[in-house]
Structure formats: structure tokens, C-alpha cells
Coordinates of C-alpha atoms in Angstrom, one line a residue:
Chain J
M1 CA 50.3 81.4 56.1
E2 CA 46.9 79.7 54.7
K3 CA 46.2 79.8 51.1
A4 CA 42.8 81.2 50.1
S5 CA 40.4 78.9 48.3
P6 CA 39.7 79.7 44.6
G7 CA 36.2 80.5 45.7
I8 CA 37.4 83.3 48.0
D9 CA 39.7 84.6 45.4
A10 CA 37.0 85.0 43.0
L11 CA 34.9 86.7 45.5
I12 CA 37.7 89.1 46.4
L13 CA 38.3 89.7 42.7
L14 CA 34.5 90.4 42.1
M15 CA 34.5 92.8 45.2
A16 CA 37.6 94.6 43.8
M17 CA 36.0 95.0 40.5
A18 CA 32.8 96.4 42.1
L19 CA 34.8 98.9 44.3
T20 CA 36.5 100.2 41.1
A21 CA 33.4 100.5 39.3
A22 CA 32.0 102.4 42.4
C23 CA 35.0 104.7 42.6
L24 CA 34.9 105.4 39.0
A25 CA 31.2 106.6 39.3
W26 CA 32.2 109.4 41.6
P27 CA 31.4 112.5 39.6
S28 CA 34.5 114.5 40.2
L29 CA 36.6 111.7 38.6
S30 CA 34.3 111.5 35.5
P31 CA 33.7 115.3 34.8
T32 CA 31.0 114.7 32.2
I33 CA 29.3 118.1 32.7
V34 CA 28.9 119.6 29.2
L35 CA 27.3 122.8 28.3
G36 CA 24.4 122.3 26.2
A37 CA 21.6 120.1 27.0
S38 CA 22.5 119.4 30.6
D39 CA 23.1 123.0 31.1
R40 CA 19.7 124.0 29.9
S41 CA 18.4 121.3 32.4
L42 CA 20.1 123.0 35.1
E43 CA 18.7 126.2 34.3
Q44 CA 15.3 124.7 34.2
L45 CA 16.0 123.2 37.6
V46 CA 16.9 126.6 38.9
V47 CA 13.7 128.2 37.4
E48 CA 11.6 125.4 38.9
G49 CA 13.2 126.1 42.1
E50 CA 12.4 129.8 42.0
R51 CA 9.0 129.0 41.2
L52 CA 8.6 126.7 44.2
W53 CA 10.3 129.3 46.4
T54 CA 7.9 132.1 45.5
Q55 CA 4.7 130.1 45.0
S56 CA 3.3 127.3 47.2
P57 CA 2.1 124.3 45.1
D58 CA -0.8 124.1 47.5
P59 CA -3.4 126.8 46.4
S60 CA -5.2 126.3 49.8
N61 CA -2.1 127.3 51.5
P62 CA -0.4 130.0 49.6
V63 CA 2.4 130.5 52.3
A64 CA 5.6 130.0 50.3
C65 CA 9.2 130.3 51.2
A66 CA 9.4 133.8 49.7
T67 CA 6.5 135.0 51.8
C68 CA 8.7 135.2 54.9
H69 CA 12.1 135.0 53.3
C70 CA 11.5 137.8 50.9
D71 CA 14.7 139.7 51.1
P72 CA 17.2 138.4 48.5
A73 CA 20.0 139.9 50.3
M74 CA 19.2 137.9 53.4
T75 CA 19.1 134.6 51.5
R76 CA 22.0 135.2 49.1
G77 CA 24.4 133.7 51.6
W78 CA 22.5 130.7 52.8
A79 CA 23.7 128.1 50.5
A80 CA 27.4 128.9 51.4
S81 CA 26.6 128.4 55.0
F82 CA 25.6 124.8 54.8
P83 CA 26.0 122.2 56.2
K84 CA 25.1 123.8 59.5
F85 CA 23.1 123.2 62.8
K86 CA 19.4 123.7 62.0
P87 CA 17.5 124.7 65.2
L88 CA 14.5 122.5 64.8
P89 CA 12.4 121.5 67.7
P90 CA 14.1 119.0 70.0
P91 CA 15.1 116.1 69.4
H92 CA 15.2 117.0 65.6
A93 CA 17.8 119.8 65.9
R94 CA 20.9 118.7 64.2
V95 CA 23.5 119.5 61.5
M96 CA 21.8 119.4 58.0
T97 CA 22.7 120.0 54.4
L98 CA 20.8 122.7 52.6
L99 CA 18.9 120.0 50.8
Q100 CA 17.8 118.1 53.9
A101 CA 16.9 121.6 55.6
N102 CA 14.9 122.4 52.4
A103 CA 13.2 119.0 52.3
E104 CA 12.2 119.4 56.0
A105 CA 10.8 122.8 55.3
V106 CA 9.0 121.6 52.1
E107 CA 7.5 118.6 53.9
R108 CA 6.2 120.7 56.7
H109 CA 5.2 123.9 54.9
Y110 CA 4.0 122.4 51.4
R111 CA 3.0 119.1 52.9
L112 CA 4.3 117.2 49.9
A113 CA 4.5 113.4 50.3
D114 CA 7.7 113.2 48.6
P115 CA 9.6 116.4 49.4
L116 CA 12.8 115.5 47.4
P117 CA 12.2 116.9 43.9
A118 CA 10.8 120.3 45.1
A119 CA 13.8 120.4 47.7
T120 CA 16.1 119.6 45.1
A121 CA 14.8 122.4 42.8
I122 CA 14.8 124.9 45.6
T123 CA 18.3 124.0 46.7
A124 CA 19.5 124.5 43.0
F125 CA 17.8 127.9 43.0
L126 CA 19.4 129.0 46.3
T127 CA 22.8 127.6 45.2
A128 CA 22.5 129.8 42.0
R129 CA 21.5 132.7 43.9
A130 CA 24.7 132.3 46.1
A131 CA 26.9 131.6 43.2
G132 CA 30.4 133.0 44.0
T133 CA 29.8 133.4 47.7
P134 CA 32.7 131.9 49.6
I135 CA 31.8 128.6 51.5
S136 CA 31.6 129.4 55.2
P137 CA 29.9 126.4 56.9
G138 CA 27.9 127.3 60.0
I139 CA 28.2 131.1 59.4
S140 CA 25.6 133.4 57.5
A141 CA 26.6 136.9 56.8
G142 CA 24.9 139.4 59.1
Q143 CA 23.8 136.6 61.4
P144 CA 25.2 135.9 64.9
V145 CA 27.4 133.0 65.5
F146 CA 26.5 130.7 68.3
A147 CA 29.1 128.6 70.0
A148 CA 26.9 125.7 70.6
R149 CA 25.9 125.6 67.0
M150 CA 29.5 125.7 65.9
Q151 CA 30.3 123.0 68.4
A152 CA 27.6 120.7 66.8
L153 CA 29.1 121.4 63.4
A154 CA 32.6 120.6 64.4
G155 CA 31.3 117.3 65.9
S156 CA 29.5 116.6 62.5
V157 CA 32.8 117.5 60.6
L158 CA 34.8 114.9 62.8
R159 CA 32.2 112.3 62.3
G160 CA 32.2 112.9 58.6
K161 CA 36.0 112.7 58.5
H162 CA 35.8 109.2 60.1
L163 CA 32.9 108.1 57.7
Y164 CA 34.9 109.5 54.7
T165 CA 37.9 107.7 55.5
G166 CA 36.1 104.3 55.9
R167 CA 33.9 104.8 52.8
C168 CA 35.5 107.0 50.4
G169 CA 39.2 107.6 51.3
H170 CA 40.4 104.4 49.6
C171 CA 39.7 106.0 46.3
H172 CA 39.4 109.7 46.7
Q173 CA 41.5 112.3 48.5
S174 CA 39.1 114.6 50.2
F175 CA 40.8 117.8 49.5
D176 CA 40.7 116.9 45.6
L177 CA 37.1 116.0 45.8
A178 CA 35.8 118.9 47.9
P179 CA 35.5 121.3 45.1
S180 CA 33.3 119.2 43.1
A181 CA 30.9 118.7 46.0
T182 CA 30.2 122.5 45.9
A183 CA 28.7 122.2 42.4
F184 CA 25.5 120.3 43.4
P185 CA 22.6 120.2 42.8
R186 CA 22.9 119.8 38.9
A187 CA 21.4 118.3 36.1
E188 CA 22.4 114.8 34.8
G189 CA 20.8 113.7 31.7
G190 CA 18.1 116.1 32.3
R191 CA 17.4 114.8 35.8
P192 CA 18.0 116.7 39.0
A193 CA 21.1 115.2 40.7
S194 CA 22.0 116.0 44.4
L195 CA 25.2 115.0 46.1
E196 CA 23.1 113.6 49.1
L197 CA 21.2 111.1 46.6
F198 CA 24.6 110.3 45.0
L199 CA 26.1 109.4 48.3
E200 CA 23.1 107.2 49.0
G201 CA 23.7 105.1 45.8
H202 CA 27.4 105.2 46.0
R203 CA 29.4 102.3 47.4
P204 CA 26.9 99.6 47.3
L205 CA 29.3 97.3 49.2
Q206 CA 28.7 99.3 52.2
P207 CA 25.8 99.9 54.4
P208 CA 23.7 102.3 52.6
L209 CA 23.5 106.0 53.6
A210 CA 20.1 107.7 53.5
W211 CA 20.1 111.0 51.6
D212 CA 18.2 112.7 54.4
G213 CA 20.2 111.0 57.2
Q214 CA 22.9 112.3 59.7
A215 CA 25.8 110.3 58.3
T216 CA 25.3 112.0 55.0
A217 CA 25.2 115.4 56.5
D218 CA 28.3 114.5 58.2
I219 CA 30.3 113.5 55.2
M220 CA 29.2 116.6 53.5
A221 CA 30.1 118.7 56.5
Y222 CA 33.6 117.3 56.3
L223 CA 33.9 117.9 52.6
M224 CA 32.6 121.3 52.9
S225 CA 35.1 122.1 55.6
Q226 CA 37.9 121.2 53.2
A227 CA 36.2 123.5 50.7
A228 CA 35.8 126.7 53.1
G229 CA 36.6 129.8 51.3
R230 CA 36.1 128.6 47.9
P231 CA 33.3 130.1 45.9
I232 CA 30.2 128.2 45.8
G233 CA 28.3 127.3 42.6
H234 CA 28.0 125.2 39.6
H235 CA 30.4 127.2 37.3
T236 CA 33.1 126.6 40.1
Y237 CA 33.0 123.0 39.5
Q238 CA 33.5 123.4 35.9
A239 CA 36.5 126.0 36.4
S240 CA 37.9 123.5 39.1
T241 CA 38.2 120.6 36.9
E242 CA 39.2 122.2 33.6
G243 CA 42.7 121.4 34.4
K244 CA 41.9 117.6 35.2
E245 CA 39.5 116.9 32.1
G246 CA 42.5 116.5 29.8
S247 CA 44.5 114.3 32.1
Chain G
M1 CA 36.2 180.1 100.7
I2 CA 38.9 178.7 98.6
R3 CA 39.0 175.5 100.7
V4 CA 35.1 175.1 100.4
I5 CA 35.4 175.5 96.6
F6 CA 38.2 173.0 96.5
F7 CA 36.3 170.4 98.6
A8 CA 33.2 170.9 96.6
G9 CA 35.0 170.4 93.5
L10 CA 36.7 167.3 94.7
A11 CA 33.5 165.9 95.9
S12 CA 31.9 166.5 92.5
L13 CA 35.0 164.8 90.8
M14 CA 34.7 161.8 93.0
V15 CA 30.8 161.5 92.3
A16 CA 31.6 161.6 88.6
L17 CA 34.2 159.0 88.8
V18 CA 32.5 156.7 91.2
G19 CA 28.9 157.1 89.9
P20 CA 29.5 155.1 86.6
L21 CA 31.2 152.3 88.5
D22 CA 28.5 151.8 90.7
A23 CA 25.8 151.8 87.8
T24 CA 25.3 148.4 86.3
A25 CA 24.1 148.6 82.8
A26 CA 21.0 146.5 82.1
T27 CA 21.0 143.6 79.6
V28 CA 18.2 144.6 77.1
I29 CA 16.8 143.3 73.8
M30 CA 14.6 146.2 72.1
G31 CA 13.3 146.8 68.7
T32 CA 10.9 148.0 66.2
V33 CA 8.1 146.1 64.4
K34 CA 6.8 147.3 61.1
N35 CA 5.3 146.0 58.1
E36 CA 6.9 146.1 54.5
A37 CA 5.5 149.5 54.0
G38 CA 7.1 150.8 57.3
K39 CA 3.8 150.9 59.3
P40 CA 4.6 150.4 62.9
L41 CA 2.7 147.2 64.2
P42 CA 1.5 146.4 67.8
G43 CA 1.7 143.1 69.1
L44 CA 3.7 140.8 71.2
A45 CA 7.5 140.1 71.6
L46 CA 8.2 136.7 73.2
L47 CA 11.5 135.1 74.0
E48 CA 12.6 131.5 74.2
K49 CA 15.7 131.1 76.4
G50 CA 18.5 129.3 74.7
E51 CA 18.2 127.8 71.1
I52 CA 15.3 129.1 69.1
H53 CA 12.3 126.5 68.9
N54 CA 13.3 124.7 72.0
N55 CA 10.0 125.7 73.6
V56 CA 11.5 127.0 76.7
W57 CA 9.6 130.2 76.9
D58 CA 11.0 132.8 79.3
R59 CA 10.0 136.5 79.0
G60 CA 7.9 138.8 76.9
T61 CA 6.3 142.0 76.5
L62 CA 3.7 144.0 74.5
V63 CA 4.8 145.8 71.4
G64 CA 3.2 149.3 71.6
A65 CA 1.2 151.0 68.9
D66 CA 4.5 152.6 67.9
G67 CA 5.9 149.3 67.0
R68 CA 8.5 149.6 69.9
F69 CA 9.3 147.0 72.4
R70 CA 12.0 146.6 75.2
I71 CA 12.6 143.5 77.3
E72 CA 15.1 143.6 80.1
L73 CA 17.0 140.3 80.8
P74 CA 18.7 138.8 83.8
E75 CA 21.6 137.7 81.7
G76 CA 23.0 137.8 78.3
G77 CA 23.1 134.7 75.9
Q78 CA 21.2 133.0 73.2
Y79 CA 17.5 133.7 72.9
G80 CA 14.7 132.9 70.3
L81 CA 12.8 136.1 69.5
H82 CA 9.4 135.6 68.2
V83 CA 7.3 138.7 67.2
Y84 CA 3.5 138.5 66.6
S85 CA 1.1 140.9 65.3
S86 CA -2.5 140.4 64.4
G87 CA -2.9 139.7 60.7
Y88 CA 0.8 138.9 60.2
I89 CA 2.9 135.7 60.0
Y90 CA 4.9 135.5 63.2
S91 CA 8.8 136.2 62.9
P92 CA 11.2 133.9 64.5
E93 CA 14.8 135.0 65.0
A94 CA 17.8 133.6 66.9
V95 CA 19.7 136.5 68.7
K96 CA 22.5 136.8 70.9
V97 CA 22.4 139.4 73.5
E98 CA 25.6 140.5 75.3
T99 CA 25.4 140.9 79.2
E100 CA 25.0 144.5 80.2
K101 CA 24.5 145.6 76.6
T102 CA 21.4 146.5 74.5
L103 CA 20.5 144.5 71.4
E104 CA 18.6 146.6 68.9
V105 CA 16.5 144.8 66.1
K106 CA 14.3 145.6 63.4
V107 CA 11.5 143.2 62.6
T108 CA 9.4 143.4 59.4
L109 CA 6.3 141.1 59.4
D110 CA 4.5 139.9 56.3
P111 CA 0.7 139.6 56.2
E112 CA -1.1 136.3 56.0
P113 CA -2.2 135.6 52.5
I114 CA -5.4 134.1 53.7
R115 CA -6.8 133.1 57.2
G116 CA -8.5 129.8 56.2
N117 CA -5.8 127.7 57.7
T118 CA -5.2 130.0 60.6
P119 CA -5.8 128.6 64.1
V120 CA -8.6 130.0 66.1
I121 CA -8.7 130.7 69.9
E122 CA -12.3 130.1 70.5
K123 CA -12.4 130.8 74.2
A124 CA -10.1 131.9 76.9
G125 CA -10.8 131.8 80.7
F126 CA -9.5 131.9 84.3
F127 CA -10.7 129.1 86.7
P128 CA -9.7 128.8 90.2
W129 CA -8.8 125.3 91.3
E130 CA -11.7 124.2 93.6
A131 CA -9.4 122.3 95.9
R132 CA -6.8 125.0 96.3
Q133 CA -9.1 127.9 96.3
G134 CA -7.2 131.2 96.0
K135 CA -3.7 129.6 95.5
V136 CA -4.0 128.1 92.1
T137 CA -5.7 129.4 89.1
F138 CA -5.9 127.7 85.8
V139 CA -5.6 129.8 82.6
K140 CA -7.3 127.9 79.8
V141 CA -7.7 128.5 76.0
D142 CA -9.8 126.5 73.5
V143 CA -7.9 126.2 70.3
A144 CA -9.0 124.9 66.9
D145 CA -6.8 124.5 63.8
P146 CA -8.7 124.0 60.6
N147 CA -5.8 122.1 59.0
G148 CA -4.8 120.1 62.0
D149 CA -1.2 121.0 62.3
L150 CA -1.0 122.9 65.6
G151 CA 2.5 122.9 67.2
P152 CA 3.7 123.7 70.5
Q153 CA 3.2 127.6 70.0
V154 CA 0.0 127.9 72.1
L155 CA 1.4 131.0 74.1
A156 CA 0.4 133.1 76.9
L157 CA 2.0 136.5 78.1
N158 CA 1.5 137.9 81.5
A159 CA 2.2 141.4 80.7
A160 CA 2.4 142.4 84.4
T161 CA 5.1 139.9 85.2
G162 CA 6.6 139.8 81.7
R163 CA 6.5 136.0 81.9
A164 CA 5.8 134.0 78.6
Y165 CA 4.4 130.6 78.6
A166 CA 3.7 127.5 76.4
M167 CA 0.4 126.2 77.5
N168 CA 0.2 122.5 78.2
P169 CA -1.8 120.5 75.4
P170 CA -4.8 118.5 76.1
K171 CA -2.5 115.4 76.0
R172 CA 1.2 115.1 76.8
I173 CA 3.3 115.4 73.6
T174 CA 7.0 114.7 73.5
D175 CA 7.8 115.4 70.0
L176 CA 7.6 119.0 69.2
K177 CA 7.3 118.4 65.4
A178 CA 4.3 116.4 65.8
N179 CA 0.9 117.7 65.2
F180 CA -0.7 118.9 68.4
P181 CA -4.4 118.3 69.0
N182 CA -7.3 120.8 69.0
G183 CA -8.8 121.4 72.4
I184 CA -8.2 123.0 75.8
Y185 CA -4.6 124.1 76.5
Q186 CA -3.9 125.2 80.1
L187 CA -1.5 126.6 82.5
E188 CA -1.3 126.4 86.3
V189 CA -0.6 129.7 87.7
D190 CA 0.2 130.3 91.5
T191 CA -2.1 132.8 92.8
S192 CA -1.2 132.5 96.5
K193 CA 0.3 136.1 96.6
A194 CA -1.8 137.9 94.1
P195 CA -4.9 137.1 92.2
I196 CA -5.0 136.9 88.3
N197 CA -6.0 140.0 86.6
P198 CA -7.2 138.8 83.2
R199 CA -6.4 142.3 81.7
D200 CA -2.7 141.2 82.0
W201 CA -3.2 138.1 79.9
H202 CA -2.6 138.0 76.1
F203 CA -2.8 134.8 73.8
V204 CA -1.4 133.8 70.3
V205 CA -1.2 130.5 68.6
A206 CA 0.9 129.5 65.6
D207 CA 0.7 126.3 63.7
H208 CA 3.5 124.3 62.1
Q209 CA 3.0 126.2 58.9
C210 CA 3.5 129.5 60.7
N211 CA -0.2 130.5 60.2
T212 CA -0.7 132.8 63.3
T213 CA -3.9 133.7 65.1
D214 CA -4.7 137.3 65.9
I215 CA -3.7 138.1 69.4
L216 CA -6.4 137.8 72.0
S217 CA -6.3 140.3 74.7
F218 CA -8.9 141.3 77.4
P219 CA -11.7 141.0 77.3
H220 CA -10.8 137.9 75.4
E221 CA -13.7 137.8 73.1
P222 CA -12.7 136.3 69.8
K223 CA -13.5 138.3 66.6
P224 CA -13.3 137.5 63.1
Q225 CA -9.5 137.4 62.3
K226 CA -8.0 140.3 60.4
V227 CA -7.2 140.0 56.7
I228 CA -4.5 142.5 55.8
G229 CA -4.3 141.5 52.2
K230 CA -1.5 141.2 49.9
R231 CA 1.4 143.8 49.9

């Protein structure tokens, strides 16, 4: 067996340190959510999301989300049904996370140059509205279930499993991690944080993921498939990690 | 006499038993269209066959003054139901219709808050193709959208045949999320068997932001678009 050169040893050591740092950055393993300042920020994020849901930021085009989706009973189950197949015009129809779907809608309806902040706030609002609803990817209460859409979602989950195994599985068991993935968006240090954006910045040694990309949706589809049946919402995250915080 | 009554009874029984087996139940989507206050709304109900927003338009019908519509389908399956009424934002909904069953839906439409961004159908007309006189007629509409985000929903309904169409844009566009141009949208209609009756044709346009024109029906003379106002 050939002996590695000192330069390669050092490189491997550096990579291992970077990998460890990246793994430790995963939010479920460093449960830093503390009631108080950040909780108020989450509340503000939800309030901002509700405002954007009910009022268009463009006075010249006052059609807002709530103009058409005005029945809270109808939208209450939305957050728990994502990721799911979004029937956008071909070739854009694909499995999307709630944030991605909101960003697409915000960009199209509100014509914002950067749809991410508004979409994150609206996602926080819809997730708060859905708090406690059992996670059921692809299925919304009272809506028909389409076989083709469920097949597309199953394909996304499978791709997500492979991606997760390659990118995340070295450090994180998906079943342990899935509950924390249900608690986004949230406020971190007063700033809105989404799991999509976290995944974009995580694992810098691997090819980057785009927050609005298919691969990100696939990983989240896989994680949510592991969390199916659990209640969605921020409080769930806190409850599910209470036992781990002291360990 | 007893024998006559017996055979008559037997015949009635056979008719009663065989009758329902011969009758094939229709595959139907029907529904009611109202505003938030419960007022019935007339308009159009148009169907995409397959996944909603795929722009494969199939069938359609007029929604009556009582807000009721009924569309009979050749087969069950997945459809995209779009309902339009003048002054209201259109409603899209993915539906699943079971073969030989009737799906009943309730549609509630919300008024357009303002009409400043709403596309306008400026003209509509029917033009026989000179080279194929009597065999092909072009159905054309001239569409303008003040905020320039027209989409593929430049739609026509032939109420006599129950066919719904997406009209062809002035230039070929493959990305249905792209902004479609203002200008003349057209359809090529086979009129070799029967001429076009303009009274059968109805038009509606919705842009990417769901701003929806008033429905343009015969005599196809555009009027100022309705403002329903806030609920």
C-alpha cells in the first residue's frame, strides 16, 4: 500500500475538519431556538407573511394571495401537504417545496425582483396557520389525489434519498433529522431562515444546491416522507428536541 | 286471463331488470357558480384535459344565468376546470371525474379589485381563407394587455359544439410561463361541413396575474369592462 504524502494528509485533515464543522452546523444538532427575542422575530415574520398574503405590495396591482385563496379552511392544510407536485405550465411543473411554490407565485403575481424574503414570510404564515396539522406530502384535505402527481412525488423522494445519503447521511440519520425539518421557516438572530436556504449554504465541500432547485425539493421531499403523520409547526420542533437538548 | 296477466307481469319484470343494464350512465361534470354573496354568476366553464395548466383545452360550456353548468365527457379522468364570469377573477381547479359518474362542484368567484391591468379583447372576427373558400375559416381576436403579461389563456368556446380552444399567438411560444405578446390570436376552423355561426363563439383572456377580461360574446363588440367593486 502506498503511503500518502504529508501534503495529502494535511488536505485530508482539513477536509475532515471542514466536514465536521459543516455537520455541526445542522440546526437539529445544535438546537439553539430560545423563546424570547428570536420567538418574537418569528412572530414578526408570521405577521409580515400574513400582511403579504392579504395585501399586494404593488398598489397598481392589488390582487393578493388572499383575493383568490380567501377561505382559511381551504389553506389551513397547505403547508402540511408539501413538498408536492405543482402543476405549473409545462415544462415547469415539478415537485416543489412550499417556499419554492410561494416564491414562484410571488414572482409572478407580485413581480418582486427578489421573491425570497416575501416568500419566506408567507411560508412562515402558512406554516403557522397549519400548526399541528399532520404532515401528508402530496395530499391536501378535501382535494382529489392524482396518481400522476403522487408518482412524481415518489420519484422526488427516491432522488432525495440518494442525494441525502451522499450529502448528509454521513453525519445525520434522516429519521432523527426529519422532525426538525418541519419547523421551518423560523427566525434566527432576528433573520428569517428557511431550510431551503440552509441547504444551499450547507456542505460547502460538495457542489452547491440552489434554494429554489429540484435537488433541494427532492431532499426535502425525502425528509418530509420520513416525517409523515407528525404535526407540522415550529412548536413541534421545540417539543421534539426537548429530550435531546440536555444530552 | 291468468296466463295473460302472468306473461305481462313477466315482461314488465324483464324490462325492469334489463333496462338499467342497457342504460350507460354519462360521465358528467356539473356545478354552480356564485359570488361570495351567493349571487349566481353566468359565464363560461372550460376544461383542460389532463393536468391543469397544461394548455390542452378540450370542452366547455356556457354557465347559465342561474349559475349552473353541465359538461358531458367521453371519459373520466383528470381535468382542469376553469370558470370565468365578467368582472371576476377566473377560478382554476384540478378535478377528477369518475367514468359514468357525475362530479358536482361549487365555484365561488371573487371580483377583480381594479380593471387597469386587465387584458382587453379589442376586436373579434371571422375570416374565410381565400385559398380554401368555404372550407377553412380563421377566427381571430385582437388582444392587448396593459401590463404586458399575457399568458396562453387566450381562449375561445364554440358553444354549439362544446369545444374549447387556446388561440394561437402572433408568434410561436414554447414556454407557457413566458409573457405572450399583444396582437392577433387566431384559430383555423374546419368549415367544410357547416359554416361558422358567430353567435356560437365566446372569447375570454386571462393574463399571468389572473387578471381576466370580460367574456366577449356575439355581436363581439367590446364594451368598457365591468367593475364589480370590493366585496
